Coordinates of C-alpha atoms in Angstrom, one line a residue:
M1318 CA 30.9 -31.8 47.4
N1319 CA 32.3 -33.8 44.6
S1320 CA 28.9 -33.5 42.9
F1321 CA 28.8 -29.8 43.4
V1322 CA 32.3 -29.6 41.9
R1323 CA 31.1 -31.3 39.0
L1324 CA 28.1 -29.2 38.6
L1325 CA 30.0 -25.9 38.4
A1326 CA 32.5 -27.5 36.3
V1327 CA 29.8 -28.7 33.9
L1328 CA 27.9 -25.3 33.8
G1329 CA 31.3 -23.2 33.9
G1330 CA 32.8 -25.2 31.0
S1331 CA 29.4 -24.8 28.8
V1332 CA 29.4 -21.1 29.5
L1333 CA 33.1 -20.9 28.5
L1334 CA 32.7 -23.0 25.2
T1335 CA 29.7 -21.0 24.4
L1336 CA 31.5 -18.0 24.8
V1337 CA 34.7 -18.6 22.9
V1338 CA 32.9 -20.2 19.9
G1339 CA 30.3 -17.2 19.8
R1340 CA 33.3 -14.7 19.8
L1341 CA 35.2 -16.7 17.4
A1342 CA 32.3 -16.7 15.1
D1343 CA 31.5 -13.0 15.5
F1344 CA 35.1 -12.5 14.6
L1345 CA 35.0 -14.2 11.4
L1346 CA 31.8 -12.8 10.3
R1347 CA 33.4 -9.2 11.2
R1348 CA 36.6 -10.2 9.1
A1349 CA 34.2 -11.7 6.3
D1350 CA 32.2 -8.6 6.1
A1351 CA 35.2 -6.1 5.8
R1352 CA 36.6 -8.5 3.0
H1353 CA 33.2 -8.4 1.1
P1354 CA 31.5 -5.3 1.5
E1355 CA 29.5 -5.5 -1.4
T1356 CA 27.2 -8.0 0.4
P1357 CA 25.2 -7.6 3.3
L1358 CA 25.3 -11.3 4.2
W1359 CA 27.7 -11.6 6.8
N1360 CA 26.9 -8.3 8.8
M1361 CA 23.2 -9.8 8.9
L1362 CA 24.6 -13.4 10.3
R1363 CA 25.8 -11.5 13.3
R1364 CA 22.2 -11.1 14.2
C1365 CA 21.7 -14.6 14.9
G1366 CA 24.3 -14.4 17.6
P1367 CA 22.0 -14.8 20.5
S1368 CA 20.0 -17.9 19.0
V1369 CA 23.6 -19.5 18.1
R1370 CA 24.8 -19.0 21.3
V1371 CA 21.7 -20.4 23.0
L1372 CA 21.9 -23.4 20.7
L1373 CA 25.4 -24.2 21.7
F1374 CA 24.8 -23.8 25.2
T1375 CA 21.9 -25.9 25.3
A1376 CA 23.6 -28.6 23.1
V1377 CA 26.8 -28.9 25.4
L1378 CA 24.7 -29.0 28.4
R1379 CA 22.3 -31.5 26.9
G1380 CA 25.3 -33.7 26.3
A1381 CA 27.2 -33.5 29.5
Y1382 CA 24.7 -33.0 32.0
R1383 CA 24.5 -37.0 32.8
Q1384 CA 28.3 -36.5 34.0
I1385 CA 26.8 -34.8 37.1
A1386 CA 26.5 -36.8 40.1
W1387 CA 24.2 -34.7 41.7
Q1388 CA 21.2 -36.5 43.8
P1389 CA 18.7 -34.0 42.8
L1390 CA 19.4 -34.0 39.2
R1391 CA 19.5 -37.8 39.0
D1392 CA 16.2 -37.9 40.5
H1393 CA 14.6 -35.7 37.9
E1394 CA 17.0 -37.0 34.9
A1395 CA 14.3 -37.4 32.4
A1396 CA 12.4 -34.3 33.0
V1397 CA 15.8 -32.3 32.6
G1398 CA 16.7 -34.0 29.7
R1399 CA 13.1 -33.2 27.8
T1400 CA 13.4 -29.8 29.0
L1401 CA 16.6 -29.3 27.5
T1402 CA 15.6 -31.3 24.4
L1403 CA 12.7 -28.7 24.3
V1404 CA 15.0 -25.7 24.5
L1405 CA 17.5 -27.2 21.9
I1406 CA 14.9 -27.4 19.5
G1407 CA 13.5 -24.1 20.0
A1408 CA 16.7 -22.4 19.6
G1409 CA 17.6 -24.3 16.8
A1410 CA 14.5 -23.5 15.1
W1411 CA 15.2 -19.8 16.1
C1412 CA 18.6 -20.1 14.4
V1413 CA 17.2 -21.3 11.2
V1414 CA 14.7 -18.5 11.0
G1415 CA 17.7 -16.1 11.4
V1416 CA 19.9 -17.5 9.0
A1417 CA 17.2 -17.8 6.3
S1418 CA 15.8 -14.1 6.9
A1419 CA 19.7 -13.1 6.6
V1420 CA 20.1 -14.7 3.4
V1421 CA 16.9 -13.7 1.8
E1422 CA 17.3 -10.2 3.1
S1423 CA 20.9 -9.9 1.7
S1424 CA 19.7 -11.4 -1.7
Y1425 CA 17.0 -8.7 -1.7
A1426 CA 19.3 -5.8 -1.0
R1427 CA 21.9 -7.0 -3.4
Y1428 CA 19.0 -7.1 -6.1
A1429 CA 18.1 -3.6 -5.2
L1430 CA 21.4 -2.3 -5.5
G1431 CA 22.0 -3.5 -9.2
T1432 CA 18.5 -3.0 -10.4
R1433 CA 17.1 0.5 -11.5
D1434 CA 13.6 -0.3 -12.3
P1435 CA 11.6 0.6 -9.2
S1436 CA 8.6 -1.8 -10.0
R1437 CA 11.1 -4.5 -10.3
V1438 CA 12.3 -3.9 -6.8
R1439 CA 9.0 -3.6 -5.3
R1440 CA 8.0 -7.0 -6.8
V1441 CA 11.1 -8.9 -5.2
R1442 CA 10.5 -6.8 -2.0
T1443 CA 7.0 -8.4 -2.0
Q1444 CA 8.2 -11.9 -2.8
V1445 CA 11.0 -11.5 -0.3
T1446 CA 8.6 -10.9 2.4
L1447 CA 6.2 -13.5 1.8
I1448 CA 9.0 -16.1 1.4
R1449 CA 10.1 -15.4 4.9
R1450 CA 7.1 -15.4 6.3
I1451 CA 6.4 -18.7 4.9
V1452 CA 9.8 -20.1 6.0
T1453 CA 9.1 -18.7 9.6
A1454 CA 5.6 -20.5 9.5
V1455 CA 6.9 -23.7 8.4
V1456 CA 9.9 -24.0 10.7
A1457 CA 7.6 -23.0 13.7
V1458 CA 5.1 -25.8 12.9
V1459 CA 8.1 -28.2 12.5
A1460 CA 9.7 -27.2 15.6
A1461 CA 6.3 -27.3 17.5
A1462 CA 5.6 -31.2 16.1
A1463 CA 9.2 -32.2 17.3
M1464 CA 8.5 -30.8 20.6
L1465 CA 5.2 -32.7 20.8
L1466 CA 7.0 -36.0 19.7
T1467 CA 9.3 -35.8 22.5
F1468 CA 6.4 -36.6 24.7
P1469 CA 5.5 -40.3 24.7
A1470 CA 1.8 -39.8 24.9
F1471 CA 1.9 -37.9 21.8
R1472 CA 3.8 -40.9 20.0
A1473 CA 1.1 -43.2 20.9
V1474 CA -1.7 -41.4 19.5
G1475 CA 0.4 -40.6 16.2
T1476 CA -1.0 -43.5 14.4
S1477 CA -4.4 -43.0 15.0
V1478 CA -4.0 -39.2 13.9
L1479 CA -2.5 -40.5 10.8
A1480 CA -5.3 -42.9 10.2
S1481 CA -7.8 -40.4 10.6
A1482 CA -6.0 -37.5 8.5
G1483 CA -8.1 -38.0 5.6
I1484 CA -11.5 -37.2 7.5
I1485 CA -9.7 -34.3 9.5
G1486 CA -8.5 -32.9 6.2
I1487 CA -11.7 -32.7 4.6
V1488 CA -13.4 -31.3 7.5
A1489 CA -10.7 -28.6 8.0
G1490 CA -10.9 -27.9 4.4
V1491 CA -14.6 -27.1 4.7
A1492 CA -14.3 -25.0 8.0
A1493 CA -11.4 -23.1 6.8
Q1494 CA -12.3 -22.6 3.1
S1495 CA -12.2 -18.7 3.5
T1496 CA -8.7 -18.8 5.1
L1497 CA -7.3 -21.2 2.6
G1498 CA -8.7 -19.1 0.0
N1499 CA -6.7 -16.1 1.4
L1500 CA -4.1 -18.2 1.9
F1501 CA -3.6 -19.3 -1.7
A1502 CA -4.7 -15.9 -2.8
G1503 CA -1.4 -14.6 -0.8
F1504 CA 0.6 -17.0 -3.1
Q1505 CA -1.0 -15.4 -6.3
I1506 CA -0.6 -12.0 -5.1
A1507 CA 3.3 -12.8 -4.2
F1508 CA 4.3 -14.7 -7.5
G1509 CA 1.5 -13.3 -9.6
D1510 CA 3.0 -9.7 -9.6
M1511 CA -0.2 -8.1 -9.2
V1512 CA -0.1 -6.1 -5.9
R1513 CA 3.7 -5.0 -4.7
I1514 CA 4.9 -3.0 -1.8
G1515 CA 4.9 0.7 -2.6
D1516 CA 2.6 0.5 -5.3
T1517 CA -0.2 3.0 -5.5
V1518 CA -3.6 1.6 -5.6
V1519 CA -7.0 2.6 -5.6
V1520 CA -9.5 0.3 -3.8
D1521 CA -13.1 0.9 -2.8
G1522 CA -12.9 4.5 -3.7
E1523 CA -9.9 5.2 -1.7
W1524 CA -6.2 6.3 -2.9
G1525 CA -3.2 5.0 -1.2
V1526 CA 0.0 3.1 -1.2
V1527 CA 0.4 -0.5 -0.2
E1528 CA 2.6 -0.6 3.0
E1529 CA 2.4 -4.3 3.8
V1530 CA 1.6 -7.6 2.3
T1531 CA 1.1 -10.8 4.2
L1532 CA -0.4 -14.4 3.4
T1533 CA -3.9 -13.3 4.1
L1534 CA -3.9 -9.4 4.5
I1535 CA -2.8 -6.4 2.7
A1536 CA -2.4 -3.0 4.3
V1537 CA -2.7 0.2 2.5
R1538 CA -1.8 3.6 3.6
T1539 CA -3.9 6.4 2.4
W1540 CA -3.1 10.1 1.6
D1541 CA -4.3 11.0 5.2
E1542 CA -2.3 8.5 6.9
R1543 CA -5.2 6.0 7.6
R1544 CA -4.4 2.5 7.3
I1545 CA -6.9 0.1 5.3
T1546 CA -6.6 -3.7 5.9
M1547 CA -8.2 -5.8 3.3
P1548 CA -8.0 -9.6 2.6
V1549 CA -5.8 -10.4 0.1
S1550 CA -8.8 -12.2 -1.7
Y1551 CA -10.3 -8.8 -2.5
F1552 CA -7.5 -8.2 -5.0
T1553 CA -7.7 -11.3 -7.0
S1554 CA -11.8 -11.3 -7.1
R1555 CA -12.6 -7.6 -7.7
P1556 CA -11.4 -4.9 -10.0
F1557 CA -8.9 -2.4 -8.7
E1558 CA -6.7 0.5 -10.0
N1559 CA -2.9 0.2 -9.8
W1560 CA -1.3 3.3 -11.0
S1561 CA 2.3 1.6 -10.4
R1562 CA 2.0 -1.3 -12.8
G1563 CA 3.6 -0.9 -16.2
G1564 CA 5.4 2.4 -15.4
I1565 CA 4.8 5.1 -12.6
Q1566 CA 4.5 7.9 -15.2
M1567 CA 0.8 9.1 -15.3
T1568 CA -1.4 11.6 -17.3
G1569 CA -4.2 13.4 -15.2
T1570 CA -6.7 16.0 -16.1
V1571 CA -8.1 19.3 -14.6
F1572 CA -11.7 20.5 -15.4
L1573 CA -12.7 24.0 -15.3
H1574 CA -16.4 25.4 -15.9
C1575 CA -16.2 29.1 -17.6
D1576 CA -18.3 31.3 -19.4
H1577 CA -19.0 31.0 -23.1
S1578 CA -17.2 34.1 -23.4
A1579 CA -14.1 32.8 -22.1
P1580 CA -10.8 33.4 -24.0
V1581 CA -9.8 29.7 -24.6
A1582 CA -6.8 30.8 -26.8
L1583 CA -5.3 32.9 -23.8
L1584 CA -6.2 30.3 -21.5
R1585 CA -4.1 27.5 -23.4
E1586 CA -1.2 30.0 -23.1
K1587 CA -1.4 30.4 -19.7
L1588 CA -1.3 26.8 -19.0
K1589 CA 1.8 26.6 -20.9
E1590 CA 3.2 29.4 -18.8
V1591 CA 1.9 27.7 -15.5
L1592 CA 3.6 24.4 -16.6
D1593 CA 6.9 25.8 -17.4
G1594 CA 7.2 26.9 -13.7
C1595 CA 6.0 23.6 -12.3
E1596 CA 8.3 21.5 -10.7
A1597 CA 6.1 18.6 -10.7
W1598 CA 5.2 18.6 -14.6
D1599 CA 7.7 16.2 -16.3
G1600 CA 7.5 17.8 -19.7
R1601 CA 6.0 14.9 -21.5
G1602 CA 3.0 16.6 -22.7
W1603 CA 0.1 19.0 -22.0
D1604 CA -3.3 20.3 -23.7
L1605 CA -6.2 22.2 -23.4
S1606 CA -9.5 22.1 -24.9
V1607 CA -13.2 22.6 -24.8
T1608 CA -14.9 19.0 -24.2
D1609 CA -18.4 20.0 -23.2
T1610 CA -21.0 22.8 -23.1
T1611 CA -24.0 23.6 -21.1
P1612 CA -26.6 26.2 -21.5
T1613 CA -24.7 28.5 -18.9
T1614 CA -21.1 27.3 -19.2
I1615 CA -18.6 25.5 -21.2
V1616 CA -16.3 22.5 -19.7
V1617 CA -12.4 23.5 -20.5
R1618 CA -9.9 20.0 -19.8
A1619 CA -6.6 20.8 -19.0
I1620 CA -3.9 17.7 -19.7
V1621 CA -0.8 17.4 -17.8
T1622 CA 1.8 14.8 -17.0
A1623 CA 4.1 13.7 -14.2
K1624 CA 6.6 11.2 -13.1
D1625 CA 4.6 9.6 -10.6
P1626 CA 1.3 9.6 -8.9
D1627 CA 2.3 12.3 -5.9
R1628 CA 3.8 14.7 -8.5
L1629 CA 0.9 14.4 -10.6
W1630 CA -1.5 15.4 -7.8
T1631 CA 0.8 18.3 -6.9
A1632 CA 0.7 19.6 -10.7
R1633 CA -3.2 19.1 -10.7
C1634 CA -3.7 21.3 -7.9
E1635 CA -0.9 23.8 -9.0
V1636 CA -2.7 24.1 -12.5
R1637 CA -6.4 24.5 -11.2
E1638 CA -5.3 26.9 -8.4
Q1639 CA -3.3 29.3 -10.9
L1640 CA -5.6 29.3 -13.7
V1641 CA -8.7 30.1 -11.7
A1642 CA -6.8 33.0 -10.0
W1643 CA -5.7 33.9 -13.3
L1644 CA -9.0 34.2 -14.6
A1645 CA -10.7 36.1 -11.7
E1646 CA -7.8 38.6 -11.9
K1647 CA -7.4 39.4 -15.6
H1648 CA -10.7 37.9 -16.9
P1649 CA -13.7 38.0 -14.4
Y1650 CA -16.2 38.0 -17.0
A1651 CA -15.3 34.2 -17.9
L1652 CA -16.3 32.7 -14.7
P1653 CA -19.5 31.1 -14.3
R1654 CA -22.4 33.6 -13.8
V1655 CA -25.9 33.5 -13.1
A1656 CA -28.2 35.3 -15.2
T1657 CA -30.4 37.8 -13.6
S1658 CA -32.0 39.9 -16.4
T1659 CA -35.5 40.5 -17.6
A1660 CA -36.5 37.8 -19.9
V1661 CA -37.3 38.6 -23.6
P1662 CA -41.0 38.4 -24.2
S1663 CA -42.6 35.8 -26.8
P1664 CA -44.1 36.8 -30.1
R1665 CA -47.4 36.1 -29.2
S1666 CA -47.3 38.0 -26.0
E1667 CA -46.0 40.9 -28.1
V1668 CA -49.2 40.5 -30.6
R1669 CA -51.5 40.3 -27.7
S1670 CA -50.1 43.6 -26.2
E1671 CA -50.4 45.4 -29.5
V1672 CA -54.0 44.2 -30.0
R1673 CA -54.8 45.6 -26.5
S1674 CA -53.4 49.0 -27.1
E1675 CA -55.3 49.5 -30.2
V1676 CA -58.4 48.8 -28.6
R1677 CA -57.8 51.1 -25.9
S1678 CA -56.9 53.7 -28.3
E1679 CA -60.2 53.6 -30.1
V1680 CA -62.1 53.5 -26.9
R1681 CA -60.7 56.4 -26.1
S1682 CA -61.4 58.3 -29.5
E1683 CA -65.0 57.4 -29.3
V1684 CA -65.3 58.9 -25.7
R1685 CA -63.9 61.9 -26.8
A1686 CA -66.3 62.2 -29.8
G1687 CA -69.4 61.5 -27.2
R1688 CA -70.4 58.4 -28.7
D1689 CA -71.8 55.6 -26.6
V1690 CA -69.1 53.0 -25.9
R1691 CA -71.2 50.3 -23.9
P1692 CA -71.2 47.3 -25.2
P1693 CA -74.6 46.0 -26.6
A1694 CA -77.2 44.0 -24.7
G1695 CA -76.7 40.4 -24.8

């Protein structure tokens, strides 16, 4: 009975201490968040409450479980101690990842609020995302290694593993060459400012927005809501278009094929009228000129500008639609046509037809005079 009471006392005391410390920490974080609303760090740290409670409860139980005079527990004392140690390591890793993520995210939030340049915000967001993933991976690897070292068998083979580390490293490097290449390409993408989350890119003929950047993959969301997942090595080894790099303002073109009789001057005035009523046009510039001719049409190019790629696409579509509708309504003759009239005869064919007509007239006159017009023999 005494051992059972000790068991309840240790468990109850551990739970009570965990709840009290957890409530106290939450109260202090709330007060800090109220006194410093300019930083979201304290509110983000509150999300680490579950991991802190598990860590505290396991640590208290790990230090006091030997005081329990319960025979089944003493029979399996080593196993219970190792289990609590494993849980303690896992909870510690969980807590470290949570705190690191809170610090990184709060730093990014403060930077985003104080920076007006969207390109810099996207760059920092990409770097923050990759840093958080790297920290998570490193902490997970260290925690897994620490868990394995709690077993005596793994300690015994540690010396032989370290002795053969060079050979294993060479073999692993050759076997995982593509994976390591993607990994280093991910670092280059993150800190080389090549591609950022939110950038508008054209890859492999597809237009889309970078939605996610990891150490090995980049996800691009296309305009029709498809997701293209590509290895990061693609962006370091092949050319691609980044419409957001160096500023998001863009210039676009609209091509129209018109008849040679099209009123270009009136078409230029209509373009200015359309752009004045277009909300997507930013007013930086516009132009309309004839850039090419074909045997049946002329090529008219209209230039428009916009603040970002989405507005540029809207402006181009609106200009194309209204110009074609205006030509069809006011100047239908200016639209491309297919010629179906009779072809003009060549000069040689005209000479031949004149000679034939003269011969026929001479034969007719001789027939009327009663002459023999049969061709001579031979």
